Tab-separated table of C-alpha atoms in Angstrom:
chain	number	residue	atom	x	y	z
G	21	MET	CA	0.066	0.045	0.136
G	22	GLN	CA	2.710	2.304	1.106
G	23	ASP	CA	4.776	1.488	-2.123
G	24	SER	CA	1.812	2.324	-4.213
G	25	GLN	CA	1.474	5.571	-2.773
G	26	GLU	CA	5.012	6.430	-3.312
G	27	HIS	CA	4.713	5.233	-6.700
G	28	ILE	CA	1.655	7.557	-7.198
G	29	ASP	CA	3.973	10.654	-5.789
G	30	THR	CA	6.558	9.776	-8.201
G	31	ASN	CA	4.634	10.096	-11.118
G	32	GLN	CA	5.753	13.214	-12.813
G	33	THR	CA	2.900	13.445	-15.498
G	34	ARG	CA	0.640	14.437	-12.729
G	35	PHE	CA	0.410	18.056	-11.392
G	36	ALA	CA	1.231	18.388	-7.865
G	37	LEU	CA	-1.283	21.403	-7.435
G	38	GLU	CA	-3.750	20.242	-9.584
G	39	GLU	CA	-7.250	20.688	-8.225
G	40	PRO	CA	-10.693	20.675	-9.735
G	41	LEU	CA	-11.192	24.318	-11.124
G	42	LEU	CA	-14.607	24.939	-10.086
G	43	ASP	CA	-14.123	23.774	-6.441
G	44	GLN	CA	-12.786	26.897	-5.035
G	45	PRO	CA	-13.478	30.418	-5.620
G	46	HIS	CA	-11.336	32.522	-8.107
G	47	ALA	CA	-8.896	34.796	-6.489
G	48	PRO	CA	-8.688	38.277	-8.111
G	49	ARG	CA	-6.683	38.603	-10.930
G	50	SER	CA	-4.663	41.529	-9.659
G	51	ALA	CA	-3.781	39.556	-6.510
G	52	GLN	CA	-2.546	37.009	-8.568
G	53	LEU	CA	-0.622	39.234	-10.815
G	54	SER	CA	0.784	41.149	-7.702
G	55	SER	CA	1.757	37.915	-6.032
G	56	GLU	CA	3.046	36.414	-9.044
G	57	SER	CA	4.426	39.095	-11.067
G	58	PRO	CA	4.710	42.296	-9.156
G	59	LEU	CA	4.775	45.764	-11.715
G	60	VAL	CA	7.937	47.463	-12.138
G	61	PRO	CA	7.189	51.361	-11.284
G	62	LEU	CA	7.461	53.207	-14.550
G	63	PRO	CA	9.103	56.831	-14.511
G	64	TRP	CA	6.711	59.675	-14.212
G	65	TRP	CA	7.275	61.112	-17.876
G	66	LYS	CA	6.118	57.836	-19.345
G	67	ASN	CA	3.275	57.678	-17.164
G	68	LYS	CA	0.241	59.049	-19.285
G	69	LYS	CA	-2.024	59.845	-16.252
G	70	VAL	CA	0.605	62.066	-14.589
G	71	LEU	CA	1.102	63.681	-17.970
G	72	LEU	CA	-2.607	64.243	-18.566
G	73	GLY	CA	-3.032	65.822	-15.167
G	74	GLY	CA	-0.030	68.101	-15.514
G	75	ALA	CA	-1.566	69.232	-19.051
G	76	ILE	CA	-4.857	70.240	-17.346
G	77	ALA	CA	-3.477	71.962	-14.565
G	78	ILE	CA	-1.184	74.012	-16.816
G	79	LEU	CA	-4.277	74.684	-18.927
G	80	VAL	CA	-6.251	75.893	-15.895
G	81	VAL	CA	-3.452	78.344	-14.693
G	82	PHE	CA	-3.182	79.561	-18.046
G	83	THR	CA	-7.114	80.280	-18.612
G	84	LEU	CA	-7.076	81.990	-15.349
G	85	MET	CA	-4.362	84.239	-16.100
G	86	ILE	CA	-6.410	85.179	-18.921
G	87	GLY	CA	-9.268	85.941	-17.388
G	88	LEU	CA	-7.405	88.060	-14.718
G	89	LEU	CA	-5.882	90.086	-17.375
G	90	LEU	CA	-9.186	90.445	-19.278
G	91	THR	CA	-10.704	91.888	-16.187
G	92	ARG	CA	-7.954	94.108	-15.183
G	93	GLY	CA	-8.189	95.263	-18.867
G	94	GLY	CA	-11.794	96.208	-18.337
G	95	GLU	CA	-11.427	97.895	-15.057
G	96	ASN	CA	-8.589	100.173	-16.635
G	97	SER	CA	-10.730	100.913	-19.471
G	98	MET	CA	-13.434	101.956	-16.946
G	99	LEU	CA	-11.088	104.364	-15.405
G	100	LEU	CA	-10.300	105.986	-18.715
G	101	PRO	CA	-12.231	109.291	-19.252
G	102	ASP	CA	-15.241	109.458	-21.900
G	103	PRO	CA	-13.882	109.769	-25.359
G	104	SER	CA	-14.437	113.738	-25.870
G	105	PRO	CA	-16.893	114.358	-28.560
G	106	THR	CA	-15.420	115.363	-31.700
G	107	PRO	CA	-16.213	118.836	-33.097
G	108	THR	CA	-18.141	117.413	-35.847
G	109	THR	CA	-20.685	115.684	-33.337
G	110	GLU	CA	-20.764	118.971	-31.117
G	111	ARG	CA	-21.672	120.741	-34.214
G	112	SER	CA	-24.429	118.296	-35.519
G	113	THR	CA	-25.980	118.561	-31.933
G	114	GLU	CA	-26.105	122.166	-31.860
G	115	TYR	CA	-27.139	122.476	-35.551
G	116	GLN	CA	-30.073	120.009	-34.796
G	117	GLN	CA	-31.333	121.895	-31.833
G	118	ARG	CA	-31.396	125.260	-33.691
G	119	LEU	CA	-33.190	123.539	-36.305
G	120	LYS	CA	-35.774	121.943	-33.928
G	121	THR	CA	-36.203	125.451	-32.416
G	122	LEU	CA	-36.651	126.960	-35.727
G	123	GLN	CA	-39.390	124.299	-36.574
G	124	ASP	CA	-41.342	124.729	-33.356
G	125	ASP	CA	-41.297	128.534	-33.828
G	126	LEU	CA	-42.663	128.144	-37.556
G	127	LYS	CA	-45.466	126.017	-35.914
G	128	LYS	CA	-46.440	128.631	-33.784
G	129	ALA	CA	-46.371	130.994	-36.734
G	130	ASP	CA	-49.116	129.307	-38.587
G	131	PRO	CA	-51.194	131.979	-40.139
G	132	THR	CA	-54.081	129.816	-40.486
G	133	GLN	CA	-54.235	129.367	-36.743
G	134	LYS	CA	-55.205	132.396	-35.173
G	135	GLU	CA	-53.123	132.251	-31.662
G	136	LEU	CA	-55.681	135.179	-29.904
G	137	PRO	CA	-58.881	135.217	-32.019
G	138	PHE	CA	-61.406	137.987	-30.587
G	139	PRO	CA	-63.715	136.313	-27.845
G	140	PRO	CA	-66.916	135.276	-28.998
G	141	VAL	CA	-68.881	137.762	-27.107
G	142	SER	CA	-72.151	139.297	-28.623
G	143	ALA	CA	-72.340	143.125	-29.506
G	144	ASP	CA	-76.085	143.213	-29.629
G	145	ILE	CA	-77.140	142.953	-25.875
G	146	THR	CA	-79.851	145.526	-25.620
G	147	LEU	CA	-82.792	146.159	-23.404
D	16	MET	CA	-9.095	62.207	-23.737
D	17	LYS	CA	-11.018	64.522	-26.415
D	18	ARG	CA	-14.131	64.365	-24.448
D	19	ILE	CA	-12.073	65.677	-20.987
D	20	LEU	CA	-10.590	68.472	-22.958
D	21	LEU	CA	-14.063	69.452	-24.335
D	22	GLN	CA	-15.885	69.404	-20.866
D	23	PHE	CA	-12.959	71.605	-19.455
D	24	LEU	CA	-13.282	74.128	-22.234
D	25	PHE	CA	-17.088	74.138	-21.628
D	26	PHE	CA	-16.574	74.802	-18.051
D	27	LEU	CA	-14.000	77.445	-18.780
D	28	THR	CA	-16.467	79.462	-21.184
D	29	PHE	CA	-19.111	79.484	-18.283
D	30	LEU	CA	-16.376	80.870	-15.891
D	31	LEU	CA	-15.213	83.689	-18.162
D	32	VAL	CA	-18.545	84.873	-19.639
D	33	PRO	CA	-20.004	86.621	-16.422
D	34	THR	CA	-16.388	88.192	-15.953
D	35	SER	CA	-16.688	89.995	-19.219
D	36	ILE	CA	-20.184	91.066	-18.613
D	37	GLY	CA	-19.381	92.598	-15.071
D	38	ALA	CA	-16.501	94.564	-16.827
D	39	GLN	CA	-19.301	96.406	-18.925
D	40	GLU	CA	-21.694	97.101	-16.157
D	41	PRO	CA	-20.284	100.547	-14.770
D	42	THR	CA	-20.572	102.041	-17.791
D	43	PRO	CA	-24.285	103.526	-17.357
D	44	THR	CA	-22.611	105.090	-14.018
D	45	GLU	CA	-20.179	107.063	-16.049
D	46	SER	CA	-22.862	108.446	-18.316
D	47	SER	CA	-24.898	109.392	-15.433
D	48	SER	CA	-22.179	111.015	-13.602
D	49	SER	CA	-21.146	113.350	-16.686
D	50	VAL	CA	-24.967	114.436	-16.721
D	51	GLU	CA	-24.867	115.175	-13.238
D	52	LEU	CA	-21.710	117.438	-13.836
D	53	THR	CA	-22.976	119.311	-16.936
D	54	ALA	CA	-26.710	119.928	-15.722
D	55	PRO	CA	-25.765	122.459	-12.968
D	56	VAL	CA	-23.538	124.437	-15.421
D	57	THR	CA	-26.213	124.633	-17.943
D	58	ALA	CA	-28.546	125.812	-15.275
D	59	THR	CA	-26.249	128.427	-13.997
D	60	LEU	CA	-25.321	129.557	-17.648
D	61	GLY	CA	-29.042	130.088	-18.678
D	62	SER	CA	-30.404	130.787	-15.151
D	63	ASP	CA	-31.476	134.375	-15.750
D	64	VAL	CA	-32.996	133.421	-19.197
D	65	VAL	CA	-34.758	130.572	-17.776
D	66	VAL	CA	-36.446	132.300	-14.698
D	67	GLN	CA	-37.474	135.145	-16.747
D	68	ARG	CA	-39.464	132.852	-19.365
D	69	GLN	CA	-40.818	130.650	-16.635
D	70	ASP	CA	-42.362	133.934	-15.140
D	71	VAL	CA	-43.942	135.167	-18.527
D	72	SER	CA	-45.016	131.391	-19.127
D	73	GLN	CA	-46.786	131.279	-15.894
D	74	ASP	CA	-48.368	134.594	-16.458
D	75	ILE	CA	-49.584	133.189	-19.951
D	76	PHE	CA	-50.844	130.126	-18.328
D	77	ASP	CA	-52.710	131.850	-15.698
D	78	LEU	CA	-54.565	134.484	-17.880
D	79	GLN	CA	-55.411	131.576	-20.429
D	80	ARG	CA	-57.096	129.716	-17.267
D	81	SER	CA	-58.811	132.803	-16.275
D	82	TYR	CA	-60.129	133.598	-19.960
D	83	ARG	CA	-61.430	130.180	-20.375
D	84	GLY	CA	-63.325	130.297	-17.267
D	85	GLN	CA	-64.677	133.659	-17.703
D	86	LEU	CA	-65.814	132.702	-21.086
D	87	ASP	CA	-67.784	129.980	-19.698
D	88	GLU	CA	-69.207	132.220	-17.207
D	89	TYR	CA	-70.272	134.786	-19.964
D	90	ARG	CA	-71.978	131.921	-21.990
D	91	ARG	CA	-73.811	131.012	-19.203
D	92	TYR	CA	-75.161	134.480	-18.378
D	93	GLU	CA	-75.694	135.024	-22.195
D	94	ARG	CA	-77.992	132.079	-22.148
D	95	GLU	CA	-80.073	133.480	-18.951
D	96	TYR	CA	-80.014	136.915	-20.874
D	97	ARG	CA	-81.643	135.468	-24.019
D	98	LEU	CA	-84.520	133.607	-21.993
D	99	ALA	CA	-85.024	136.759	-20.220
D	100	PHE	CA	-85.233	138.734	-23.228
D	101	GLU	CA	-88.110	136.477	-24.755
D	102	GLN	CA	-89.892	136.140	-21.428
D	103	HIS	CA	-90.296	139.917	-21.432
D	104	ALA	CA	-91.126	140.102	-24.949
D	105	LYS	CA	-93.864	137.664	-24.314
D	106	LEU	CA	-95.088	138.934	-20.752
D	107	GLN	CA	-94.276	142.717	-20.570
D	108	THR	CA	-94.518	142.745	-16.992
D	109	LEU	CA	-92.610	144.606	-14.527
D	110	ALA	CA	-91.094	141.386	-13.008
D	111	SER	CA	-89.969	140.389	-16.063
D	112	LEU	CA	-88.500	143.717	-17.188
D	113	GLU	CA	-86.821	143.657	-13.628
D	114	ALA	CA	-85.473	139.951	-14.475
D	115	LEU	CA	-84.170	141.170	-17.900
D	116	VAL	CA	-82.370	144.294	-16.594
D	117	GLN	CA	-80.746	141.997	-13.790
D	118	ALA	CA	-79.710	139.578	-16.535
D	119	THR	CA	-78.360	142.280	-18.916
D	120	HIS	CA	-76.374	143.692	-16.046
D	121	ARG	CA	-74.796	140.407	-15.101
D	122	VAL	CA	-73.887	139.460	-19.212
D	123	MET	CA	-72.304	142.806	-19.587
D	124	SER	CA	-70.246	142.604	-16.476
D	125	ALA	CA	-69.019	139.002	-17.744
D	126	ARG	CA	-68.391	140.355	-21.128
D	127	ILE	CA	-65.850	143.197	-19.728
D	128	LEU	CA	-64.043	140.618	-17.495
D	129	VAL	CA	-63.646	138.415	-20.842
D	130	LEU	CA	-62.552	141.374	-22.872
D	131	GLN	CA	-60.087	142.547	-19.917
D	132	THR	CA	-58.479	139.262	-19.820
D	133	TYR	CA	-58.212	138.987	-23.491
D	134	PHE	CA	-56.338	142.062	-24.079
D	135	ARG	CA	-54.323	141.465	-21.009
D	136	LEU	CA	-53.330	138.138	-22.548
D	137	MET	CA	-52.534	139.862	-25.910
D	138	LYS	CA	-50.147	142.360	-23.843
D	139	VAL	CA	-48.075	139.589	-22.244
D	140	THR	CA	-47.809	137.591	-25.361
D	141	VAL	CA	-46.576	140.593	-27.313
D	142	LEU	CA	-44.102	141.382	-24.493
D	143	ASP	CA	-42.984	137.844	-24.606
D	144	ALA	CA	-42.749	137.327	-28.659
D	145	GLU	CA	-39.588	137.857	-30.400
D	146	GLY	CA	-39.380	138.987	-34.277
D	147	ILE	CA	-41.844	142.034	-33.636
D	148	ASN	CA	-40.537	145.282	-35.273
D	149	THR	CA	-39.897	147.714	-32.453
D	150	GLN	CA	-42.047	150.361	-33.745
D	151	HIS	CA	-45.158	148.000	-34.176
D	152	LYS	CA	-44.485	146.505	-30.787
D	153	GLU	CA	-44.438	150.038	-29.106
D	154	ARG	CA	-47.547	151.046	-30.943
D	155	LEU	CA	-49.637	147.957	-30.381
D	156	LEU	CA	-48.463	148.046	-26.606
D	157	SER	CA	-50.047	151.566	-26.562
D	158	VAL	CA	-53.248	150.802	-28.479
D	159	LEU	CA	-53.645	147.790	-25.907
D	160	ASP	CA	-53.236	149.902	-22.865
D	161	ASP	CA	-55.613	152.379	-24.626
D	162	ALA	CA	-58.233	149.593	-25.215
D	163	LEU	CA	-57.723	148.272	-21.366
D	164	VAL	CA	-58.451	151.950	-20.186
D	165	ARG	CA	-61.531	152.062	-22.353
D	166	ILE	CA	-62.991	148.913	-21.280
D	167	GLU	CA	-62.316	149.953	-17.541
D	168	THR	CA	-64.201	153.263	-18.210
D	169	HIS	CA	-67.267	151.094	-19.689
D	170	GLN	CA	-66.882	148.796	-16.676
D	171	GLU	CA	-67.411	151.538	-14.316
D	172	LEU	CA	-70.367	152.756	-16.228
D	173	VAL	CA	-71.963	149.409	-16.222
D	174	ALA	CA	-71.301	149.244	-12.149
D	175	LYS	CA	-73.071	152.244	-11.623
D	176	SER	CA	-75.986	151.132	-13.775
D	177	GLN	CA	-78.384	149.823	-11.504
D	178	ASN	CA	-81.929	150.859	-13.432
D	179	ARG	CA	-83.053	150.374	-16.792
D	180	THR	CA	-82.218	154.041	-18.209
D	181	ALA	CA	-78.499	153.923	-16.840
D	182	LEU	CA	-78.089	150.565	-18.310
D	183	GLN	CA	-79.498	151.446	-21.532
D	184	GLN	CA	-77.071	154.277	-21.778
D	185	ALA	CA	-74.064	151.769	-21.397
D	186	VAL	CA	-75.538	149.368	-23.723
D	187	THR	CA	-75.430	152.231	-26.382
D	188	GLU	CA	-71.979	153.270	-25.391
D	189	TYR	CA	-70.551	150.000	-25.975
D	190	GLU	CA	-71.418	149.768	-29.596
D	191	PRO	CA	-68.765	151.768	-30.902
D	192	LEU	CA	-66.562	150.216	-28.218
D	193	HIS	CA	-67.259	146.856	-29.508
D	194	ALA	CA	-65.892	147.729	-33.105
D	195	TYR	CA	-62.848	149.489	-31.672
D	196	LEU	CA	-61.978	146.642	-29.604
D	197	VAL	CA	-62.451	144.093	-32.619
D	198	ASN	CA	-60.020	146.316	-34.615
D	199	VAL	CA	-57.578	146.404	-31.935
D	200	GLY	CA	-57.872	142.481	-31.661
D	201	ASN	CA	-57.118	142.289	-35.502
D	202	TYR	CA	-54.449	144.666	-35.463
D	203	GLY	CA	-52.875	142.659	-32.369
D	204	GLN	CA	-53.194	139.465	-34.031
D	205	SER	CA	-51.548	140.629	-37.348
D	206	VAL	CA	-48.567	142.223	-35.614
D	207	ILE	CA	-47.954	139.021	-33.490
D	208	GLN	CA	-48.247	136.816	-36.711
D	209	VAL	CA	-46.007	138.764	-38.882
D	210	GLY	CA	-43.611	139.006	-35.696
D	211	ARG	CA	-43.603	135.307	-35.390
D	212	LEU	CA	-42.782	134.767	-39.499
D	213	GLN	CA	-40.119	137.538	-38.983
D	214	ASN	CA	-38.321	135.671	-36.126
D	215	VAL	CA	-38.333	132.404	-38.203
D	216	TYR	CA	-36.754	134.351	-41.003
D	217	ASP	CA	-34.064	135.999	-38.562
D	218	ASN	CA	-33.215	132.931	-37.153
D	219	SER	CA	-33.025	131.073	-40.530
D	220	LEU	CA	-30.593	133.897	-41.776
D	221	LEU	CA	-28.183	133.455	-38.966
D	222	LEU	CA	-28.276	129.692	-39.217
D	223	LEU	CA	-27.500	130.108	-42.877
D	224	ASP	CA	-24.507	132.194	-42.307
D	225	ASP	CA	-23.013	129.863	-39.950
D	226	VAL	CA	-23.665	127.092	-42.431
D	227	LYS	CA	-21.665	128.823	-44.866
D	228	ALA	CA	-18.946	129.974	-42.592
D	229	GLU	CA	-18.291	125.973	-41.965
D	230	ASP	CA	-15.091	124.308	-43.500
D	231	THR	CA	-16.442	121.849	-46.173
D	232	THR	CA	-13.086	120.702	-47.749
D	233	GLN	CA	-13.392	117.581	-46.061
D	234	LEU	CA	-16.605	116.659	-47.819
D	235	SER	CA	-16.791	114.621	-51.339
D	236	PRO	CA	-17.556	116.279	-54.569
D	237	LEU	CA	-21.222	114.805	-54.366
D	238	ALA	CA	-21.899	116.161	-50.997
D	239	GLN	CA	-20.233	119.251	-51.704
D	240	GLY	CA	-22.550	119.820	-54.554
D	241	GLN	CA	-25.906	118.689	-52.662
D	242	ARG	CA	-24.702	121.284	-50.116
D	243	ASP	CA	-24.506	124.327	-52.727
D	244	ARG	CA	-27.641	123.387	-54.185
D	245	ALA	CA	-29.493	123.255	-50.682
D	246	THR	CA	-27.853	126.556	-49.749
D	247	GLN	CA	-28.633	128.413	-52.950
D	248	GLU	CA	-32.333	127.230	-52.673
D	249	ILE	CA	-32.335	128.600	-49.012
D	250	GLN	CA	-30.977	131.757	-50.093
D	251	SER	CA	-33.219	132.311	-52.785
D	252	SER	CA	-36.156	131.262	-50.968
D	253	LEU	CA	-34.989	133.493	-47.974
D	254	GLN	CA	-34.961	136.675	-50.209
D	255	LEU	CA	-38.491	136.063	-51.388
D	256	VAL	CA	-39.621	136.055	-47.791
D	257	GLN	CA	-37.594	139.150	-46.984
D	258	GLN	CA	-39.608	140.971	-49.719
D	259	ASP	CA	-42.905	139.697	-48.424
D	260	LEU	CA	-42.157	140.531	-44.941
D	261	LEU	CA	-40.960	144.088	-45.508
D	262	LYS	CA	-44.392	144.471	-47.471
D	263	ALA	CA	-46.341	142.918	-44.418
D	264	ASN	CA	-44.544	145.316	-41.899
D	265	ALA	CA	-45.407	148.283	-44.261
D	266	GLU	CA	-48.942	147.172	-44.305
D	267	LEU	CA	-49.504	146.804	-40.517
D	268	HIS	CA	-49.683	150.562	-39.978
D	269	ASP	CA	-52.314	150.796	-43.123
D	270	LEU	CA	-54.091	147.913	-41.501
D	271	TRP	CA	-54.654	149.872	-38.386
D	272	GLN	CA	-55.389	153.093	-39.852
D	273	ARG	CA	-58.101	151.631	-42.361
D	274	GLN	CA	-59.228	149.426	-39.538
D	275	ALA	CA	-58.934	146.415	-42.192
D	276	SER	CA	-59.223	142.852	-41.335
D	277	TYR	CA	-56.369	140.674	-40.589
D	278	TYR	CA	-57.316	138.635	-43.622
D	279	GLU	CA	-56.058	141.278	-46.029
D	280	LEU	CA	-52.689	140.162	-45.408
D	281	TYR	CA	-53.348	137.240	-47.571
D	282	TYR	CA	-49.833	136.523	-48.370
D	283	LEU	CA	-49.032	135.316	-44.863
D	284	PRO	CA	-49.496	131.884	-45.703
D	285	GLU	CA	-47.433	131.904	-48.688
D	286	ILE	CA	-44.570	133.222	-46.442
D	287	TYR	CA	-45.263	130.361	-44.048
D	288	ASP	CA	-44.780	127.783	-46.915
D	289	THR	CA	-41.572	129.246	-48.252
D	290	LEU	CA	-40.206	129.232	-44.593
D	291	SER	CA	-41.250	125.523	-44.175
D	292	LYS	CA	-39.417	124.837	-47.530
D	293	VAL	CA	-36.344	126.596	-46.210
D	294	LEU	CA	-36.550	124.605	-42.992
D	295	SER	CA	-36.571	121.288	-45.254
D	296	PHE	CA	-33.458	122.249	-47.044
D	297	PHE	CA	-31.666	123.130	-43.900
D	298	GLY	CA	-32.689	119.482	-42.901
D	299	GLU	CA	-30.927	118.282	-45.791
D	300	LEU	CA	-27.561	119.963	-44.545
D	301	LYS	CA	-27.309	117.894	-41.157
C-alpha cells in the first residue's frame, strides 16, 4: 500500500497542485498578478495619467491668467475718461437743436391758426 | 481624452462669460455722472433767461385759464339773458323787465371781464414774442393800454347802472367800443403773426450764415454739390420771404389806420410755406 502511494507521488506526469477548477473560488487577477508578477514602477514622464493631469493643471492656470488679464483690462478701460465728443458731433447736435427750435417757432407762426382770436362775445345785448 | 478636454473648455466658457459682462456694468454710471456734472453748468449759464421765461409763461398760463373760465361764465349769463329777453317780450310785466335788467347787467359785467383778460393776455404775449418790429410793438402796446382803459371806463359805467335807463346808456355806449376792440384785436393778431414769421426768418438767416462759414473741404464732391444746391435754394427762398415781410410790415400800419381785417394780409400763408421749404433744405444740411 505504502509502495503504491510512493509510486503515485513519483509520477511526474501528474501536477502536484492539480485541483478541480470549480471547487474553490477565483482569486482576483490583480492579486494573482501582484503575488505572482509584481509591476515594475514606470518613470513619471512615461506615465500617461501624470502627463494628462499636468497638462490640465497648466491649462487651468493659463486660462485663469487670461481671465485675470481681461478683467484688469476692463477695469482699466473703466477708469479711462469718456472719449471727448468730436467737433463734428458737437456741431451736428447744436445744428439739430437750432433747427428743431426753428421748426417749433414756425409751427407757432402758422397764419391759418389764429393764436388769439377775438373772444366770441355778443355786441347786440340790448334792453 | 478629447471628451475631457471639451468638457473642460465648456466649463471655462461659463467661468469667463460673467467676468466679461461684469466689466461692462459700470458704463451707465459714467454717463449719469457726466450728466450730473453738466446739468448745473447749464442751469447756471441760462438761469436768468430761464427764470424770466418761466415767469412770463406762468402769466400766460394763468391768464389763459382765467380767460377760459370767464368765457364759460359769460356764455351761461348770455343764455340767461336770452331767456329773460324772450320772457319779457312775451309777458311785458314789471317783474320780467326787472329780470331782464338784472340779466343784462350780469352778462355785460361778464363780457367786460372776458375782454379785459383777452387784452391782458395779448399784451403779455406781445411782450414775450420775438421778431416783432420795435415800432409796431410799441404802437401795439400803446393801443392795448388804450383799449384796457376804455374797457375800464365802460366797466365803471356798467357798475353804476342799476336801473333800466342807466343801463340803456351803457348798452348804447358799448356799440362803438365793440367795433374799436375788434379792430385792436385784429391789429394785435396781425402784428404777432408777422412777428413770429419774422423771427423764423431772422433765425434762418443766422443759421445760413453759420452754415456758409463752415469748413467743407473734407466733403466729397457729391456731398459738396448737394450742399451748395441746398444753400442756394435757402438763399433764394429767404430773399422772397424778406420781400414779403417788408411788405407785411409796411402794411401793418395801414391795416390799423384803415381798420381793415387781418385777412387782408393774404400772403402770410405763402411766407409760411416758403419758410417751411427753407427748413426742409436746412434739414438736408445735417
